Tab-separated table of C-alpha atoms in Angstrom:
chain	number	residue	atom	x	y	z
B	1	UNK	CA	110.046	92.922	101.595
B	2	UNK	CA	108.709	91.383	98.402
B	3	UNK	CA	104.947	90.958	98.529
B	4	UNK	CA	103.783	87.687	97.038
B	5	UNK	CA	100.070	87.208	96.491
B	6	UNK	CA	99.629	83.504	95.823
B	7	UNK	CA	95.908	83.660	95.026
B	8	UNK	CA	96.134	86.353	92.359
B	9	UNK	CA	99.712	85.284	91.535
B	10	UNK	CA	101.277	88.703	91.864
B	11	UNK	CA	104.731	89.710	93.048
B	12	UNK	CA	105.691	93.257	94.019
B	13	UNK	CA	109.310	94.219	94.673
B	14	UNK	CA	110.895	97.483	95.823
B	15	UNK	CA	114.156	98.568	94.176
B	16	UNK	CA	116.024	101.627	95.479
B	17	UNK	CA	118.497	103.636	93.374
B	18	UNK	CA	121.099	104.940	95.817
B	19	UNK	CA	124.205	107.075	95.366
B	20	UNK	CA	125.776	110.500	95.847
B	21	UNK	CA	124.082	113.716	94.750
B	22	UNK	CA	123.936	114.317	90.993
B	23	UNK	CA	125.213	110.825	90.163
B	24	UNK	CA	122.235	110.143	87.873
B	25	UNK	CA	119.700	108.200	89.937
B	26	UNK	CA	116.736	110.266	88.769
B	27	UNK	CA	118.109	110.210	85.224
B	28	UNK	CA	117.994	106.389	85.289
B	29	UNK	CA	114.298	106.510	86.183
B	30	UNK	CA	113.572	109.188	83.581
B	31	UNK	CA	115.174	107.031	80.898
B	32	UNK	CA	113.228	103.947	81.965
B	33	UNK	CA	110.025	106.006	82.028
B	34	UNK	CA	110.696	107.288	78.518
B	35	UNK	CA	111.310	103.816	77.100
B	36	UNK	CA	108.574	101.739	78.684
B	37	UNK	CA	105.126	101.568	77.033
B	38	UNK	CA	102.482	103.597	78.856
B	39	UNK	CA	100.356	100.575	79.721
B	40	UNK	CA	103.305	98.990	81.537
B	41	UNK	CA	104.147	101.851	83.854
B	42	UNK	CA	102.454	104.288	86.194
B	43	UNK	CA	103.083	107.984	86.467
B	44	UNK	CA	106.533	108.964	87.627
B	45	UNK	CA	106.240	110.750	90.943
B	46	UNK	CA	109.064	113.191	91.689
B	47	UNK	CA	109.279	115.101	94.932
B	48	UNK	CA	111.926	117.614	93.926
B	49	UNK	CA	113.072	121.125	94.744
B	50	UNK	CA	112.527	124.032	92.346
B	51	UNK	CA	115.951	123.292	90.867
B	52	UNK	CA	115.003	119.679	90.207
B	53	UNK	CA	117.160	118.213	92.958
B	54	UNK	CA	115.460	115.219	94.531
B	55	UNK	CA	113.942	116.363	97.830
B	56	UNK	CA	112.377	113.147	99.071
B	57	UNK	CA	112.254	110.503	96.379
B	58	UNK	CA	111.303	109.693	92.813
B	59	UNK	CA	108.965	106.786	92.277
B	60	UNK	CA	108.171	104.766	89.189
B	61	UNK	CA	105.926	101.678	89.230
B	62	UNK	CA	106.674	99.168	86.477
B	63	UNK	CA	104.711	96.141	85.316
B	64	UNK	CA	107.290	93.568	84.215
B	65	UNK	CA	104.653	91.168	82.947
B	66	UNK	CA	104.335	87.475	83.728
B	67	UNK	CA	107.334	85.660	85.184
B	68	UNK	CA	106.893	81.983	86.033
B	69	UNK	CA	103.160	82.604	85.958
B	70	UNK	CA	103.310	85.516	88.412
B	71	UNK	CA	102.379	89.050	87.385
B	72	UNK	CA	105.522	90.847	88.510
B	73	UNK	CA	105.608	94.508	89.442
B	74	UNK	CA	108.621	96.560	90.422
B	75	UNK	CA	108.538	99.789	92.364
B	76	UNK	CA	111.598	101.873	91.519
B	77	UNK	CA	112.619	104.548	94.044
B	78	UNK	CA	115.499	106.995	94.191
B	79	UNK	CA	116.862	108.614	97.333
B	80	UNK	CA	118.103	112.205	97.612
B	81	UNK	CA	121.892	112.031	97.341
B	82	UNK	CA	122.879	115.157	99.205
B	83	UNK	CA	124.558	114.433	102.531
B	84	UNK	CA	122.044	116.333	104.673
B	85	UNK	CA	119.100	114.164	103.556
B	86	UNK	CA	120.334	111.240	105.633
B	87	UNK	CA	117.005	110.700	107.434
B	88	UNK	CA	115.105	110.671	104.167
B	89	UNK	CA	117.444	108.087	102.660
B	90	UNK	CA	116.877	105.831	105.640
B	91	UNK	CA	113.101	106.128	105.250
B	92	UNK	CA	113.132	105.328	101.544
B	93	UNK	CA	115.408	102.317	102.117
B	94	UNK	CA	112.830	100.706	104.417
B	95	UNK	CA	111.645	97.409	103.032
B	96	UNK	CA	113.885	97.515	99.956
B	97	UNK	CA	114.296	94.225	98.093
B	98	UNK	CA	117.299	95.386	96.121
B	99	UNK	CA	119.596	98.371	95.670
B	100	UNK	CA	121.217	99.883	92.587
B	101	UNK	CA	124.189	101.972	93.656
B	102	UNK	CA	124.688	104.704	91.043
B	103	UNK	CA	128.244	106.010	91.191
B	104	UNK	CA	129.419	109.174	89.445
B	105	UNK	CA	132.394	108.250	87.253
B	106	UNK	CA	133.948	111.718	87.453
B	107	UNK	CA	137.382	111.638	89.122
B	108	UNK	CA	136.477	114.556	91.382
B	109	UNK	CA	133.500	112.593	92.756
B	110	UNK	CA	135.581	109.641	93.905
B	111	UNK	CA	135.357	110.404	97.631
B	112	UNK	CA	131.625	111.225	97.438
B	113	UNK	CA	131.028	107.816	95.871
B	114	UNK	CA	132.935	106.035	98.607
B	115	UNK	CA	131.169	108.014	101.341
B	116	UNK	CA	127.762	107.291	99.831
B	117	UNK	CA	128.520	103.571	99.523
B	118	UNK	CA	129.547	103.492	103.179
B	119	UNK	CA	126.430	105.483	104.053
B	120	UNK	CA	124.298	102.848	102.301
B	121	UNK	CA	125.849	100.066	104.347
B	122	UNK	CA	125.482	102.044	107.579
B	123	UNK	CA	121.805	102.781	106.883
B	124	UNK	CA	121.031	99.147	106.085
B	125	UNK	CA	122.770	98.014	109.267
B	126	UNK	CA	120.829	100.577	111.282
B	127	UNK	CA	117.595	99.028	109.995
B	128	UNK	CA	118.738	95.601	111.106
B	129	UNK	CA	119.490	94.464	107.558
B	130	UNK	CA	122.772	92.658	106.947
B	131	UNK	CA	124.183	94.668	104.007
B	132	UNK	CA	125.804	91.511	102.645
B	133	UNK	CA	122.388	89.895	102.288
B	134	UNK	CA	120.841	92.804	100.361
B	135	UNK	CA	120.748	92.274	96.570
B	136	UNK	CA	123.003	94.981	95.147
B	137	UNK	CA	124.497	96.035	91.821
B	138	UNK	CA	126.786	98.987	91.088
B	139	UNK	CA	126.410	101.278	88.089
B	140	UNK	CA	129.274	103.550	86.983
B	141	UNK	CA	127.346	106.368	85.360
B	142	UNK	CA	128.532	109.219	83.115
B	143	UNK	CA	131.008	107.008	81.261
B	144	UNK	CA	130.193	109.121	78.202
B	145	UNK	CA	132.085	112.121	79.612
B	146	UNK	CA	135.579	112.957	78.270
B	147	UNK	CA	138.170	110.441	79.396
B	148	UNK	CA	140.228	113.074	81.197
B	149	UNK	CA	137.295	113.807	83.528
B	150	UNK	CA	136.318	110.288	84.514
B	151	UNK	CA	137.955	107.298	86.138
B	152	UNK	CA	138.111	103.992	84.276
B	153	UNK	CA	135.699	101.309	85.461
B	154	UNK	CA	138.575	99.220	86.856
B	155	UNK	CA	139.679	102.066	89.109
B	156	UNK	CA	136.134	102.847	90.206
B	157	UNK	CA	135.622	99.188	90.954
B	158	UNK	CA	138.743	99.097	93.121
B	159	UNK	CA	137.581	102.152	95.045
B	160	UNK	CA	133.914	101.299	95.531
B	161	UNK	CA	133.006	97.718	94.812
B	162	UNK	CA	134.767	95.960	97.670
B	163	UNK	CA	131.929	93.432	97.783
B	164	UNK	CA	132.570	92.346	94.205
B	165	UNK	CA	128.915	92.625	93.145
B	166	UNK	CA	127.775	92.879	89.524
B	167	UNK	CA	128.757	96.221	88.001
B	168	UNK	CA	127.675	98.121	84.900
B	169	UNK	CA	129.131	100.973	82.893
B	170	UNK	CA	126.414	103.446	81.930
B	171	UNK	CA	125.378	106.696	80.299
B	172	UNK	CA	121.967	107.130	81.893
B	173	UNK	CA	121.219	110.337	80.032
B	174	UNK	CA	121.262	108.559	76.668
B	175	UNK	CA	120.449	105.030	77.805
B	176	UNK	CA	123.462	102.725	77.511
B	177	UNK	CA	123.742	100.572	80.622
B	178	UNK	CA	120.357	101.536	82.115
B	179	UNK	CA	118.552	98.467	80.808
B	180	UNK	CA	121.437	96.168	81.740
B	181	UNK	CA	121.523	97.547	85.274
B	182	UNK	CA	117.795	97.038	85.749
B	183	UNK	CA	118.033	93.536	84.356
B	184	UNK	CA	120.964	92.799	86.685
B	185	UNK	CA	119.206	93.845	89.878
B	186	UNK	CA	115.925	92.233	88.750
B	187	UNK	CA	117.668	88.891	88.290
B	188	UNK	CA	119.266	88.981	91.719
B	189	UNK	CA	116.060	90.034	93.487
B	190	UNK	CA	113.953	87.414	91.716
B	191	UNK	CA	116.588	84.717	92.185
B	192	UNK	CA	116.451	85.396	95.901
B	193	UNK	CA	112.682	85.110	95.732
B	194	UNK	CA	112.883	81.830	93.819
B	195	UNK	CA	115.157	80.508	96.550
B	196	UNK	CA	112.468	81.246	99.126
B	197	UNK	CA	113.652	84.657	100.307
B	198	UNK	CA	110.186	86.196	100.343
B	199	UNK	CA	108.602	87.530	103.473
B	200	UNK	CA	105.395	88.153	101.649
B	201	UNK	CA	101.750	87.405	102.240
B	202	UNK	CA	100.679	83.813	101.937
B	203	UNK	CA	97.068	84.199	100.956
B	204	UNK	CA	94.779	86.628	99.271
B	205	UNK	CA	91.298	87.369	98.063
B	206	UNK	CA	89.758	89.861	95.687
B	207	UNK	CA	86.159	90.994	95.848
B	208	UNK	CA	84.101	93.434	93.857
J	1	UNK	CA	83.847	100.527	93.624
J	2	UNK	CA	86.400	97.783	93.878
J	3	UNK	CA	88.026	96.494	97.025
J	4	UNK	CA	91.115	94.343	96.647
J	5	UNK	CA	93.328	92.856	99.284
J	6	UNK	CA	96.623	90.981	99.408
J	7	UNK	CA	95.795	89.116	102.609
J	8	UNK	CA	92.270	87.759	102.895
J	9	UNK	CA	91.811	88.453	106.620
J	10	UNK	CA	92.018	92.212	105.948
J	11	UNK	CA	89.101	92.219	103.512
J	12	UNK	CA	86.193	92.086	105.912
J	13	UNK	CA	87.446	94.799	108.341
J	14	UNK	CA	88.286	97.121	105.449
J	15	UNK	CA	84.926	96.690	103.700
J	16	UNK	CA	83.139	97.292	106.979
J	17	UNK	CA	85.123	100.490	107.533
J	18	UNK	CA	84.358	101.769	104.022
J	19	UNK	CA	80.636	101.125	104.484
J	20	UNK	CA	80.403	102.536	108.003
J	21	UNK	CA	82.506	105.646	107.470
J	22	UNK	CA	81.249	106.264	103.909
J	23	UNK	CA	84.707	107.097	102.563
J	24	UNK	CA	85.737	107.319	98.901
J	25	UNK	CA	89.196	105.763	99.100
J	26	UNK	CA	90.942	103.575	101.635
J	27	UNK	CA	94.438	102.106	101.637
J	28	UNK	CA	96.151	99.808	104.073
J	29	UNK	CA	99.860	99.403	103.494
J	30	UNK	CA	103.129	98.270	104.963
J	31	UNK	CA	105.318	101.160	106.196
J	32	UNK	CA	107.659	100.467	103.264
J	33	UNK	CA	104.862	101.518	100.893
J	34	UNK	CA	103.691	98.043	99.782
J	35	UNK	CA	99.899	97.889	99.444
J	36	UNK	CA	98.028	95.313	101.515
J	37	UNK	CA	94.459	96.347	100.752
J	38	UNK	CA	92.681	99.104	98.905
J	39	UNK	CA	89.241	100.382	98.089
J	40	UNK	CA	88.279	102.851	95.387
J	41	UNK	CA	91.231	102.809	93.008
J	42	UNK	CA	90.707	101.500	89.497
J	43	UNK	CA	94.327	101.105	88.399
J	44	UNK	CA	96.976	99.153	90.305
J	45	UNK	CA	99.720	101.570	89.216
J	46	UNK	CA	97.794	104.429	90.857
J	47	UNK	CA	97.531	102.403	94.050
J	48	UNK	CA	101.301	101.923	94.093
J	49	UNK	CA	101.942	105.640	93.604
J	50	UNK	CA	99.429	106.560	96.303
J	51	UNK	CA	101.047	104.082	98.701
J	52	UNK	CA	104.545	105.424	98.004
J	53	UNK	CA	103.392	108.968	98.691
J	54	UNK	CA	101.351	108.048	101.771
J	55	UNK	CA	104.234	106.038	103.233
J	56	UNK	CA	106.455	109.061	102.630
J	57	UNK	CA	104.024	111.431	104.323
J	58	UNK	CA	103.702	109.104	107.280
J	59	UNK	CA	107.438	108.533	107.645
J	60	UNK	CA	108.282	112.233	107.527
J	61	UNK	CA	105.527	113.279	109.916
J	62	UNK	CA	106.525	110.524	112.331
J	63	UNK	CA	110.115	111.779	112.260
J	64	UNK	CA	108.898	115.355	112.711
J	65	UNK	CA	106.829	114.251	115.709
J	66	UNK	CA	109.866	112.571	117.231
J	67	UNK	CA	111.897	115.742	116.744
J	68	UNK	CA	109.256	118.029	118.228
J	69	UNK	CA	107.584	115.870	120.857
J	70	UNK	CA	109.901	112.927	121.308
J	71	UNK	CA	107.278	110.589	119.832
J	72	UNK	CA	105.622	110.203	116.419
J	73	UNK	CA	102.329	111.947	115.681
J	74	UNK	CA	99.354	109.588	115.938
J	75	UNK	CA	97.616	110.725	112.791
J	76	UNK	CA	97.441	113.337	110.073
J	77	UNK	CA	94.409	115.176	108.756
J	78	UNK	CA	94.536	117.302	105.618
J	79	UNK	CA	91.632	119.345	104.275
J	80	UNK	CA	91.042	119.994	100.583
J	81	UNK	CA	88.306	122.051	98.963
J	82	UNK	CA	86.036	119.053	98.438
J	83	UNK	CA	87.722	116.096	100.032
J	84	UNK	CA	89.751	115.386	103.146
J	85	UNK	CA	92.508	112.929	103.959
J	86	UNK	CA	93.167	111.051	107.165
J	87	UNK	CA	96.318	109.028	107.687
J	88	UNK	CA	97.339	107.020	110.759
J	89	UNK	CA	99.207	103.960	111.930
J	90	UNK	CA	97.314	100.746	112.683
J	91	UNK	CA	98.825	97.983	114.787
J	92	UNK	CA	98.106	94.280	114.630
J	93	UNK	CA	99.823	91.145	115.922
J	94	UNK	CA	101.370	90.952	112.423
J	95	UNK	CA	103.055	94.345	112.842
J	96	UNK	CA	102.395	98.001	112.098
J	97	UNK	CA	100.478	99.202	109.047
J	98	UNK	CA	99.745	102.611	107.616
J	99	UNK	CA	96.139	103.438	106.901
J	100	UNK	CA	95.035	106.300	104.683
J	101	UNK	CA	91.542	107.267	103.674
J	102	UNK	CA	89.967	110.040	101.589
J	103	UNK	CA	86.429	111.222	102.233
J	104	UNK	CA	84.006	113.895	101.071
J	105	UNK	CA	80.896	115.627	102.376
J	106	UNK	CA	79.118	112.292	103.090
J	107	UNK	CA	81.480	111.680	105.995
J	108	UNK	CA	83.418	113.669	108.586
J	109	UNK	CA	86.706	113.517	110.463
J	110	UNK	CA	84.869	112.481	113.620
J	111	UNK	CA	83.190	109.545	111.882
J	112	UNK	CA	86.411	108.487	110.196
J	113	UNK	CA	88.337	108.526	113.478
J	114	UNK	CA	85.557	106.646	115.252
J	115	UNK	CA	85.454	103.888	112.656
J	116	UNK	CA	89.234	103.882	112.288
J	117	UNK	CA	89.504	102.902	115.963
J	118	UNK	CA	87.055	100.070	115.267
J	119	UNK	CA	89.037	99.057	112.196
J	120	UNK	CA	92.202	98.744	114.283
J	121	UNK	CA	90.404	96.475	116.745
J	122	UNK	CA	88.924	94.331	113.945
J	123	UNK	CA	92.282	94.007	112.204
J	124	UNK	CA	93.913	92.920	115.448
J	125	UNK	CA	91.194	90.350	116.024
J	126	UNK	CA	91.278	89.055	112.463
J	127	UNK	CA	95.051	88.839	112.058
J	128	UNK	CA	96.146	85.216	112.028
J	129	UNK	CA	99.433	84.234	113.656
J	130	UNK	CA	102.427	84.107	111.345
J	131	UNK	CA	102.330	80.875	109.387
J	132	UNK	CA	105.260	78.864	108.075
J	133	UNK	CA	107.367	80.470	105.368
J	134	UNK	CA	105.615	80.091	101.989
J	135	UNK	CA	107.021	77.940	99.247
J	136	UNK	CA	109.315	79.700	96.766
J	137	UNK	CA	107.151	81.645	94.355
J	138	UNK	CA	109.226	81.394	91.193
J	139	UNK	CA	110.632	78.466	89.337
J	140	UNK	CA	114.384	78.078	89.080
J	141	UNK	CA	114.383	79.074	85.436
J	142	UNK	CA	112.573	82.392	85.672
J	143	UNK	CA	115.387	84.240	83.848
J	144	UNK	CA	113.986	83.430	80.414
J	145	UNK	CA	110.649	85.097	81.253
J	146	UNK	CA	112.417	88.040	82.876
J	147	UNK	CA	114.706	88.668	79.923
J	148	UNK	CA	111.855	88.383	77.437
J	149	UNK	CA	109.642	90.803	79.411
J	150	UNK	CA	112.404	93.355	79.964
J	151	UNK	CA	113.277	93.227	76.275
J	152	UNK	CA	109.632	93.945	75.444
J	153	UNK	CA	109.544	96.811	77.959
J	154	UNK	CA	112.616	98.428	76.409
J	155	UNK	CA	111.579	97.759	72.842
J	156	UNK	CA	114.356	95.243	72.246
J	157	UNK	CA	112.244	92.180	71.596
């Protein structure tokens, strides 16, 4: 649910990074956090276990600046990927404006990717959201690993991306593909907004 | 202290609550974590983080309540060394909201709960019916602005 404040001309959108455990969702946010100037981002909030596995979510607020005269802010969330955090994933997905599905390119993670992608669609449906209407891009992460460990993008695409959405090859640890993925989902979410897909607030006021 | 709101009809009930209950911070948000109104925060990024965390606390406690009692807990109260936090759901004709407030020695849980009940009533009374869908917010050619801003963010400008 994008929030549009017409009086102060502000837009706030919620983007969720979804995918199987250890696919690199948190790493995407860490890279973005490390690259963005301090005055354009908030603190990164990570609710993680002692071994740095995401327990609830990671959260990073970003100020994208002015777009068509609107101050545009994105809230980036990750979900915990492990299978038994199903309830948590559903909670974090609430009100999402767009989803980045982060797939692990390793051949041995093929089935986990497919299961997680199906899990995403099931959770959206359960919340009454038509998965086909949700802005979505797919990122094939860890493409920097040795070729004998990973699947080529074409094979990953065949296995996962049955919807034919925009897809990006990435190495989130070092950065390639992270920016492109964020730009991809931002474009789709904002295009939807420009077409009138907002369910946001129609009026506002600010007082001191 | 600054009060800011996304929807104007929320402003008066929230300011009244802050004055009556003498709280330090107050946040009204959508269950997805999107802020609708706030009092006491200086930086919008901090508001967003607080909303994300509060929405998370509320969602998990509601689920826990359903597991244990078959229904969500009505509210949460946490006590710190100097300040306390109260978090609860507020309903209006426009839907459910999450309300969170932080208060110190000037107030008390009893006062906060008393004025929270009044806040819920005032929000319900003030909420206008859903209007027609707003006009599209962005122009068709927003991509140029988006690409320029993202390039600046990532140091690629």
